Amino acid sequence: MPNDGLEVTRVERSKEAARAAYDRLSRWYDLLAGGSEKKFADIGLQKLEVEPGEKILEIGFGTGGSLVTLVQLAGATGKIYGVDLSTGMFRIAREKLKKNELVDRVELQCADAERLPYPNHFLDAVFMSFVLELFDTPDLPQVLRECKRTLKPNGRICVVALAKRKKLSVRLYEWFHLRFPVHVDCRPILARETIEEAGFQIVDSTEQSMWGLPVEIVVARKPE
């Protein structure tokens, strides 16, 4: 889909401010946003087509809901990894994994996606749900370069993101984002175009709607 000259809103807050905000929200995040986001994350996980035995990374794992699903999909021979900036989210996610007796199947780190702590060609797939749009526009290529570096040849990436479109609902949302960035943190992006520009090959791209806002679910592969 061409971007028709659409300009993506910039992210004004620092990573330190974002980390502090998510630390404060971590205990309440599932109540505030977890339910509305889960439907779209689950669609993305289904489209990622995880196979038993694979190594999968979730960037921005939040409270860990998708980590539980990824462990189940990858099976006993698989391994799940996760990075998140927020120590608060890290603690909540570990509690959830312990409750489900899955803590030994997942390796979590507090880390920045612009510098992933994994070697080259290490992962079979990368998953992000309502996370890529938290990075400022100039940082998006670096995040995707790190995904590409750590993925094996033909490895997959799935991104679930608010989609930048010429819609009144998007303009209204962006207005609130600019004025209340702590509470309205994600901003719509051109996920498919950004992923293609990073050198990935698009496999599947679908659009859903969340409270009238377009949500794009993109699956792509790293060229062999």
mmCIF file with all atom_site columns, N, CA, C and O in Angstrom, residues 183-222:
data_model
loop_
_atom_site.group_PDB
_atom_site.id
_atom_site.type_symbol
_atom_site.label_atom_id
_atom_site.label_alt_id
_atom_site.label_comp_id
_atom_site.label_asym_id
_atom_site.label_entity_id
_atom_site.label_seq_id
_atom_site.pdbx_PDB_ins_code
_atom_site.Cartn_x
_atom_site.Cartn_y
_atom_site.Cartn_z
_atom_site.occupancy
_atom_site.B_iso_or_equiv
_atom_site.pdbx_formal_charge
_atom_site.auth_seq_id
_atom_site.auth_comp_id
_atom_site.auth_asym_id
_atom_site.auth_atom_id
_atom_site.pdbx_PDB_model_num
ATOM 1   N N  . HIS A 1 183 ? 0.209   8.948   28.361 1.00 0.00 ? 183 HIS A N  1
ATOM 2   C CA . HIS A 1 183 ? -0.983  8.102   28.399 1.00 0.00 ? 183 HIS A CA 1
ATOM 3   C C  . HIS A 1 183 ? -1.352  7.538   27.035 1.00 0.00 ? 183 HIS A C  1
ATOM 4   O O  . HIS A 1 183 ? -1.949  6.462   26.952 1.00 0.00 ? 183 HIS A O  1
ATOM 5   N N  . VAL A 1 184 ? -1.027  8.247   25.958 1.00 0.00 ? 184 VAL A N  1
ATOM 6   C CA . VAL A 1 184 ? -1.296  7.795   24.590 1.00 0.00 ? 184 VAL A CA 1
ATOM 7   C C  . VAL A 1 184 ? 0.062   7.676   23.911 1.00 0.00 ? 184 VAL A C  1
ATOM 8   O O  . VAL A 1 184 ? 0.507   8.580   23.213 1.00 0.00 ? 184 VAL A O  1
ATOM 9   N N  . ASP A 1 185 ? 0.732   6.544   24.154 1.00 0.00 ? 185 ASP A N  1
ATOM 10  C CA . ASP A 1 185 ? 2.149   6.469   23.807 1.00 0.00 ? 185 ASP A CA 1
ATOM 11  C C  . ASP A 1 185 ? 2.415   5.963   22.396 1.00 0.00 ? 185 ASP A C  1
ATOM 12  O O  . ASP A 1 185 ? 3.276   6.491   21.697 1.00 0.00 ? 185 ASP A O  1
ATOM 13  N N  . CYS A 1 186 ? 1.734   4.928   21.957 1.00 0.00 ? 186 CYS A N  1
ATOM 14  C CA . CYS A 1 186 ? 1.936   4.447   20.587 1.00 0.00 ? 186 CYS A CA 1
ATOM 15  C C  . CYS A 1 186 ? 1.429   5.486   19.595 1.00 0.00 ? 186 CYS A C  1
ATOM 16  O O  . CYS A 1 186 ? 0.420   6.143   19.841 1.00 0.00 ? 186 CYS A O  1
ATOM 17  N N  . ARG A 1 187 ? 2.128   5.635   18.477 1.00 0.00 ? 187 ARG A N  1
ATOM 18  C CA . ARG A 1 187 ? 1.567   6.469   17.412 1.00 0.00 ? 187 ARG A CA 1
ATOM 19  C C  . ARG A 1 187 ? 1.590   5.659   16.119 1.00 0.00 ? 187 ARG A C  1
ATOM 20  O O  . ARG A 1 187 ? 2.445   4.799   15.911 1.00 0.00 ? 187 ARG A O  1
ATOM 21  N N  . PRO A 1 188 ? 0.608   5.874   15.236 1.00 0.00 ? 188 PRO A N  1
ATOM 22  C CA . PRO A 1 188 ? 0.507   5.067   14.018 1.00 0.00 ? 188 PRO A CA 1
ATOM 23  C C  . PRO A 1 188 ? 1.734   5.234   13.127 1.00 0.00 ? 188 PRO A C  1
ATOM 24  O O  . PRO A 1 188 ? 2.270   6.333   12.974 1.00 0.00 ? 188 PRO A O  1
ATOM 25  N N  . ILE A 1 189 ? 2.168   4.128   12.526 1.00 0.00 ? 189 ILE A N  1
ATOM 26  C CA . ILE A 1 189 ? 3.329   4.132   11.634 1.00 0.00 ? 189 ILE A CA 1
ATOM 27  C C  . ILE A 1 189 ? 2.985   3.424   10.333 1.00 0.00 ? 189 ILE A C  1
ATOM 28  O O  . ILE A 1 189 ? 1.920   2.817   10.197 1.00 0.00 ? 189 ILE A O  1
ATOM 29  N N  . LEU A 1 190 ? 3.891   3.487   9.391  1.00 0.00 ? 190 LEU A N  1
ATOM 30  C CA . LEU A 1 190 ? 3.773   2.776   8.113  1.00 0.00 ? 190 LEU A CA 1
ATOM 31  C C  . LEU A 1 190 ? 4.599   1.495   8.233  1.00 0.00 ? 190 LEU A C  1
ATOM 32  O O  . LEU A 1 190 ? 5.726   1.403   7.755  1.00 0.00 ? 190 LEU A O  1
ATOM 33  N N  . ALA A 1 191 ? 4.033   0.507   8.909  1.00 0.00 ? 191 ALA A N  1
ATOM 34  C CA . ALA A 1 191 ? 4.804   -0.691  9.256  1.00 0.00 ? 191 ALA A CA 1
ATOM 35  C C  . ALA A 1 191 ? 5.289   -1.437  8.027  1.00 0.00 ? 191 ALA A C  1
ATOM 36  O O  . ALA A 1 191 ? 6.480   -1.769  7.914  1.00 0.00 ? 191 ALA A O  1
ATOM 37  N N  . ARG A 1 192 ? 4.407   -1.718  7.093  1.00 0.00 ? 192 ARG A N  1
ATOM 38  C CA . ARG A 1 192 ? 4.803   -2.513  5.919  1.00 0.00 ? 192 ARG A CA 1
ATOM 39  C C  . ARG A 1 192 ? 5.918   -1.826  5.143  1.00 0.00 ? 192 ARG A C  1
ATOM 40  O O  . ARG A 1 192 ? 6.927   -2.455  4.790  1.00 0.00 ? 192 ARG A O  1
ATOM 41  N N  . GLU A 1 193 ? 5.742   -0.536  4.874  1.00 0.00 ? 193 GLU A N  1
ATOM 42  C CA . GLU A 1 193 ? 6.759   0.192   4.104  1.00 0.00 ? 193 GLU A CA 1
ATOM 43  C C  . GLU A 1 193 ? 8.098   0.220   4.842  1.00 0.00 ? 193 GLU A C  1
ATOM 44  O O  . GLU A 1 193 ? 9.158   0.062   4.219  1.00 0.00 ? 193 GLU A O  1
ATOM 45  N N  . THR A 1 194 ? 8.049   0.424   6.143  1.00 0.00 ? 194 THR A N  1
ATOM 46  C CA . THR A 1 194 ? 9.274   0.498   6.935  1.00 0.00 ? 194 THR A CA 1
ATOM 47  C C  . THR A 1 194 ? 9.999   -0.844  6.938  1.00 0.00 ? 194 THR A C  1
ATOM 48  O O  . THR A 1 194 ? 11.235  -0.897  6.845  1.00 0.00 ? 194 THR A O  1
ATOM 49  N N  . ILE A 1 195 ? 9.260   -1.923  7.035  1.00 0.00 ? 195 ILE A N  1
ATOM 50  C CA . ILE A 1 195 ? 9.848   -3.263  7.032  1.00 0.00 ? 195 ILE A CA 1
ATOM 51  C C  . ILE A 1 195 ? 10.443  -3.583  5.662  1.00 0.00 ? 195 ILE A C  1
ATOM 52  O O  . ILE A 1 195 ? 11.543  -4.145  5.556  1.00 0.00 ? 195 ILE A O  1
ATOM 53  N N  . GLU A 1 196 ? 9.738   -3.219  4.613  1.00 0.00 ? 196 GLU A N  1
ATOM 54  C CA . GLU A 1 196 ? 10.274  -3.433  3.252  1.00 0.00 ? 196 GLU A CA 1
ATOM 55  C C  . GLU A 1 196 ? 11.552  -2.640  3.039  1.00 0.00 ? 196 GLU A C  1
ATOM 56  O O  . GLU A 1 196 ? 12.530  -3.152  2.454  1.00 0.00 ? 196 GLU A O  1
ATOM 57  N N  . GLU A 1 197 ? 11.564  -1.396  3.490  1.00 0.00 ? 197 GLU A N  1
ATOM 58  C CA . GLU A 1 197 ? 12.748  -0.557  3.313  1.00 0.00 ? 197 GLU A CA 1
ATOM 59  C C  . GLU A 1 197 ? 13.954  -1.110  4.059  1.00 0.00 ? 197 GLU A C  1
ATOM 60  O O  . GLU A 1 197 ? 15.103  -0.858  3.689  1.00 0.00 ? 197 GLU A O  1
ATOM 61  N N  . ALA A 1 198 ? 13.704  -1.909  5.101  1.00 0.00 ? 198 ALA A N  1
ATOM 62  C CA . ALA A 1 198 ? 14.788  -2.524  5.868  1.00 0.00 ? 198 ALA A CA 1
ATOM 63  C C  . ALA A 1 198 ? 15.344  -3.770  5.179  1.00 0.00 ? 198 ALA A C  1
ATOM 64  O O  . ALA A 1 198 ? 16.287  -4.377  5.693  1.00 0.00 ? 198 ALA A O  1
ATOM 65  N N  . GLY A 1 199 ? 14.766  -4.140  4.051  1.00 0.00 ? 199 GLY A N  1
ATOM 66  C CA . GLY A 1 199 ? 15.297  -5.266  3.283  1.00 0.00 ? 199 GLY A CA 1
ATOM 67  C C  . GLY A 1 199 ? 14.595  -6.590  3.505  1.00 0.00 ? 199 GLY A C  1
ATOM 68  O O  . GLY A 1 199 ? 15.078  -7.630  3.048  1.00 0.00 ? 199 GLY A O  1
ATOM 69  N N  . PHE A 1 200 ? 13.461  -6.579  4.183  1.00 0.00 ? 200 PHE A N  1
ATOM 70  C CA . PHE A 1 200 ? 12.687  -7.803  4.377  1.00 0.00 ? 200 PHE A CA 1
ATOM 71  C C  . PHE A 1 200 ? 11.733  -8.016  3.196  1.00 0.00 ? 200 PHE A C  1
ATOM 72  O O  . PHE A 1 200 ? 11.315  -7.069  2.539  1.00 0.00 ? 200 PHE A O  1
ATOM 73  N N  . GLN A 1 201 ? 11.375  -9.270  2.993  1.00 0.00 ? 201 GLN A N  1
ATOM 74  C CA . GLN A 1 201 ? 10.406  -9.630  1.949  1.00 0.00 ? 201 GLN A CA 1
ATOM 75  C C  . GLN A 1 201 ? 9.054   -9.885  2.600  1.00 0.00 ? 201 GLN A C  1
ATOM 76  O O  . GLN A 1 201 ? 8.933   -10.759 3.465  1.00 0.00 ? 201 GLN A O  1
ATOM 77  N N  . ILE A 1 202 ? 8.048   -9.116  2.214  1.00 0.00 ? 202 ILE A N  1
ATOM 78  C CA . ILE A 1 202 ? 6.732   -9.233  2.828  1.00 0.00 ? 202 ILE A CA 1
ATOM 79  C C  . ILE A 1 202 ? 6.083   -10.555 2.421  1.00 0.00 ? 202 ILE A C  1
ATOM 80  O O  . ILE A 1 202 ? 6.039   -10.910 1.243  1.00 0.00 ? 202 ILE A O  1
ATOM 81  N N  . VAL A 1 203 ? 5.587   -11.274 3.424  1.00 0.00 ? 203 VAL A N  1
ATOM 82  C CA . VAL A 1 203 ? 4.902   -12.545 3.206  1.00 0.00 ? 203 VAL A CA 1
ATOM 83  C C  . VAL A 1 203 ? 3.391   -12.364 3.309  1.00 0.00 ? 203 VAL A C  1
ATOM 84  O O  . VAL A 1 203 ? 2.623   -12.932 2.541  1.00 0.00 ? 203 VAL A O  1
ATOM 85  N N  . ASP A 1 204 ? 2.978   -11.545 4.277  1.00 0.00 ? 204 ASP A N  1
ATOM 86  C CA . ASP A 1 204 ? 1.548   -11.359 4.516  1.00 0.00 ? 204 ASP A CA 1
ATOM 87  C C  . ASP A 1 204 ? 1.330   -10.016 5.190  1.00 0.00 ? 204 ASP A C  1
ATOM 88  O O  . ASP A 1 204 ? 2.137   -9.606  6.036  1.00 0.00 ? 204 ASP A O  1
ATOM 89  N N  . SER A 1 205 ? 0.265   -9.322  4.806  1.00 0.00 ? 205 SER A N  1
ATOM 90  C CA . SER A 1 205 ? -0.068  -8.041  5.426  1.00 0.00 ? 205 SER A CA 1
ATOM 91  C C  . SER A 1 205 ? -1.585  -7.914  5.471  1.00 0.00 ? 205 SER A C  1
ATOM 92  O O  . SER A 1 205 ? -2.248  -7.980  4.435  1.00 0.00 ? 205 SER A O  1
ATOM 93  N N  . THR A 1 206 ? -2.110  -7.771  6.677  1.00 0.00 ? 206 THR A N  1
ATOM 94  C CA . THR A 1 206 ? -3.551  -7.629  6.843  1.00 0.00 ? 206 THR A CA 1
ATOM 95  C C  . THR A 1 206 ? -3.840  -6.438  7.748  1.00 0.00 ? 206 THR A C  1
ATOM 96  O O  . THR A 1 206 ? -2.975  -5.984  8.501  1.00 0.00 ? 206 THR A O  1
ATOM 97  N N  . GLU A 1 207 ? -5.068  -5.946  7.653  1.00 0.00 ? 207 GLU A N  1
ATOM 98  C CA . GLU A 1 207 ? -5.461  -4.799  8.466  1.00 0.00 ? 207 GLU A CA 1
ATOM 99  C C  . GLU A 1 207 ? -6.721  -5.116  9.248  1.00 0.00 ? 207 GLU A C  1
ATOM 100 O O  . GLU A 1 207 ? -7.685  -5.658  8.705  1.00 0.00 ? 207 GLU A O  1
ATOM 101 N N  . GLN A 1 208 ? -6.679  -4.781  10.538 1.00 0.00 ? 208 GLN A N  1
ATOM 102 C CA . GLN A 1 208 ? -7.808  -4.962  11.439 1.00 0.00 ? 208 GLN A CA 1
ATOM 103 C C  . GLN A 1 208 ? -8.189  -3.590  11.994 1.00 0.00 ? 208 GLN A C  1
ATOM 104 O O  . GLN A 1 208 ? -7.580  -2.575  11.649 1.00 0.00 ? 208 GLN A O  1
ATOM 105 N N  . SER A 1 209 ? -9.182  -3.564  12.884 1.00 0.00 ? 209 SER A N  1
ATOM 106 C CA . SER A 1 209 ? -9.607  -2.306  13.488 1.00 0.00 ? 209 SER A CA 1
ATOM 107 C C  . SER A 1 209 ? -9.736  -2.477  14.996 1.00 0.00 ? 209 SER A C  1
ATOM 108 O O  . SER A 1 209 ? -10.320 -3.461  15.472 1.00 0.00 ? 209 SER A O  1
ATOM 109 N N  . MET A 1 210 ? -9.162  -1.530  15.768 1.00 0.00 ? 210 MET A N  1
ATOM 110 C CA . MET A 1 210 ? -9.261  -1.524  17.216 1.00 0.00 ? 210 MET A CA 1
ATOM 111 C C  . MET A 1 210 ? -9.822  -0.177  17.658 1.00 0.00 ? 210 MET A C  1
ATOM 112 O O  . MET A 1 210 ? -9.146  0.847   17.524 1.00 0.00 ? 210 MET A O  1
ATOM 113 N N  . TRP A 1 211 ? -11.053 -0.169  18.145 1.00 0.00 ? 211 TRP A N  1
ATOM 114 C CA . TRP A 1 211 ? -11.707 1.072   18.558 1.00 0.00 ? 211 TRP A CA 1
ATOM 115 C C  . TRP A 1 211 ? -11.691 2.115   17.437 1.00 0.00 ? 211 TRP A C  1
ATOM 116 O O  . TRP A 1 211 ? -11.512 3.291   17.664 1.00 0.00 ? 211 TRP A O  1
ATOM 117 N N  . GLY A 1 212 ? -11.863 1.638   16.198 1.00 0.00 ? 212 GLY A N  1
ATOM 118 C CA . GLY A 1 212 ? -11.878 2.535   15.040 1.00 0.00 ? 212 GLY A CA 1
ATOM 119 C C  . GLY A 1 212 ? -10.513 2.892   14.496 1.00 0.00 ? 212 GLY A C  1
ATOM 120 O O  . GLY A 1 212 ? -10.412 3.580   13.477 1.00 0.00 ? 212 GLY A O  1
ATOM 121 N N  . LEU A 1 213 ? -9.440  2.430   15.140 1.00 0.00 ? 213 LEU A N  1
ATOM 122 C CA . LEU A 1 213 ? -8.078  2.701   14.672 1.00 0.00 ? 213 LEU A CA 1
ATOM 123 C C  . LEU A 1 213 ? -7.568  1.511   13.864 1.00 0.00 ? 213 LEU A C  1
ATOM 124 O O  . LEU A 1 213 ? -7.718  0.362   14.284 1.00 0.00 ? 213 LEU A O  1
ATOM 125 N N  . PRO A 1 214 ? -6.963  1.757   12.701 1.00 0.00 ? 214 PRO A N  1
ATOM 126 C CA . PRO A 1 214 ? -6.435  0.653   11.898 1.00 0.00 ? 214 PRO A CA 1
ATOM 127 C C  . PRO A 1 214 ? -5.207  0.024   12.550 1.00 0.00 ? 214 PRO A C  1
ATOM 128 O O  . PRO A 1 214 ? -4.323  0.717   13.039 1.00 0.00 ? 214 PRO A O  1
ATOM 129 N N  . VAL A 1 215 ? -5.175  -1.294  12.565 1.00 0.00 ? 215 VAL A N  1
ATOM 130 C CA . VAL A 1 215 ? -4.052  -2.067  13.089 1.00 0.00 ? 215 VAL A CA 1
ATOM 131 C C  . VAL A 1 215 ? -3.520  -2.939  11.958 1.00 0.00 ? 215 VAL A C  1
ATOM 132 O O  . VAL A 1 215 ? -4.274  -3.717  11.362 1.00 0.00 ? 215 VAL A O  1
ATOM 133 N N  . GLU A 1 216 ? -2.239  -2.801  11.678 1.00 0.00 ? 216 GLU A N  1
ATOM 134 C CA . GLU A 1 216 ? -1.607  -3.564  10.606 1.00 0.00 ? 216 GLU A CA 1
ATOM 135 C C  . GLU A 1 216 ? -0.827  -4.734  11.200 1.00 0.00 ? 216 GLU A C  1
ATOM 136 O O  . GLU A 1 216 ? -0.115  -4.584  12.196 1.00 0.00 ? 216 GLU A O  1
ATOM 137 N N  . ILE A 1 217 ? -0.985  -5.906  10.595 1.00 0.00 ? 217 ILE A N  1
ATOM 138 C CA . ILE A 1 217 ? -0.260  -7.103  11.017 1.00 0.00 ? 217 ILE A CA 1
ATOM 139 C C  . ILE A 1 217 ? 0.560   -7.575  9.828  1.00 0.00 ? 217 ILE A C  1
ATOM 140 O O  . ILE A 1 217 ? 0.011   -8.019  8.810  1.00 0.00 ? 217 ILE A O  1
ATOM 141 N N  . VAL A 1 218 ? 1.874   -7.442  9.949  1.00 0.00 ? 218 VAL A N  1
ATOM 142 C CA . VAL A 1 218 ? 2.778   -7.693  8.826  1.00 0.00 ? 218 VAL A CA 1
ATOM 143 C C  . VAL A 1 218 ? 3.714   -8.838  9.174  1.00 0.00 ? 218 VAL A C  1
ATOM 144 O O  . VAL A 1 218 ? 4.337   -8.859  10.232 1.00 0.00 ? 218 VAL A O  1
ATOM 145 N N  . VAL A 1 219 ? 3.829   -9.797  8.264  1.00 0.00 ? 219 VAL A N  1
ATOM 146 C CA . VAL A 1 219 ? 4.789   -10.881 8.386  1.00 0.00 ? 219 VAL A CA 1
ATOM 147 C C  . VAL A 1 219 ? 5.752   -10.782 7.211  1.00 0.00 ? 219 VAL A C  1
ATOM 148 O O  . VAL A 1 219 ? 5.328   -10.598 6.067  1.00 0.00 ? 219 VAL A O  1
ATOM 149 N N  . ALA A 1 220 ? 7.049   -10.879 7.503  1.00 0.00 ? 220 ALA A N  1
ATOM 150 C CA . ALA A 1 220 ? 8.063   -10.772 6.451  1.00 0.00 ? 220 ALA A CA 1
ATOM 151 C C  . ALA A 1 220 ? 9.196   -11.758 6.729  1.00 0.00 ? 220 ALA A C  1
ATOM 152 O O  . ALA A 1 220 ? 9.316   -12.293 7.839  1.00 0.00 ? 220 ALA A O  1
ATOM 153 N N  . ARG A 1 221 ? 10.015  -11.988 5.712  1.00 0.00 ? 221 ARG A N  1
ATOM 154 C CA . ARG A 1 221 ? 11.165  -12.883 5.841  1.00 0.00 ? 221 ARG A CA 1
ATOM 155 C C  . ARG A 1 221 ? 12.455  -12.154 5.513  1.00 0.00 ? 221 ARG A C  1
ATOM 156 O O  . ARG A 1 221 ? 12.490  -11.257 4.664  1.00 0.00 ? 221 ARG A O  1
ATOM 157 N N  . LYS A 1 222 ? 13.503  -12.576 6.180  1.00 0.00 ? 222 LYS A N  1
ATOM 158 C CA . LYS A 1 222 ? 14.857  -12.135 5.825  1.00 0.00 ? 222 LYS A CA 1
ATOM 159 C C  . LYS A 1 222 ? 15.298  -12.928 4.605  1.00 0.00 ? 222 LYS A C  1
ATOM 160 O O  . LYS A 1 222 ? 15.183  -14.154 4.588  1.00 0.00 ? 222 LYS A O  1
#
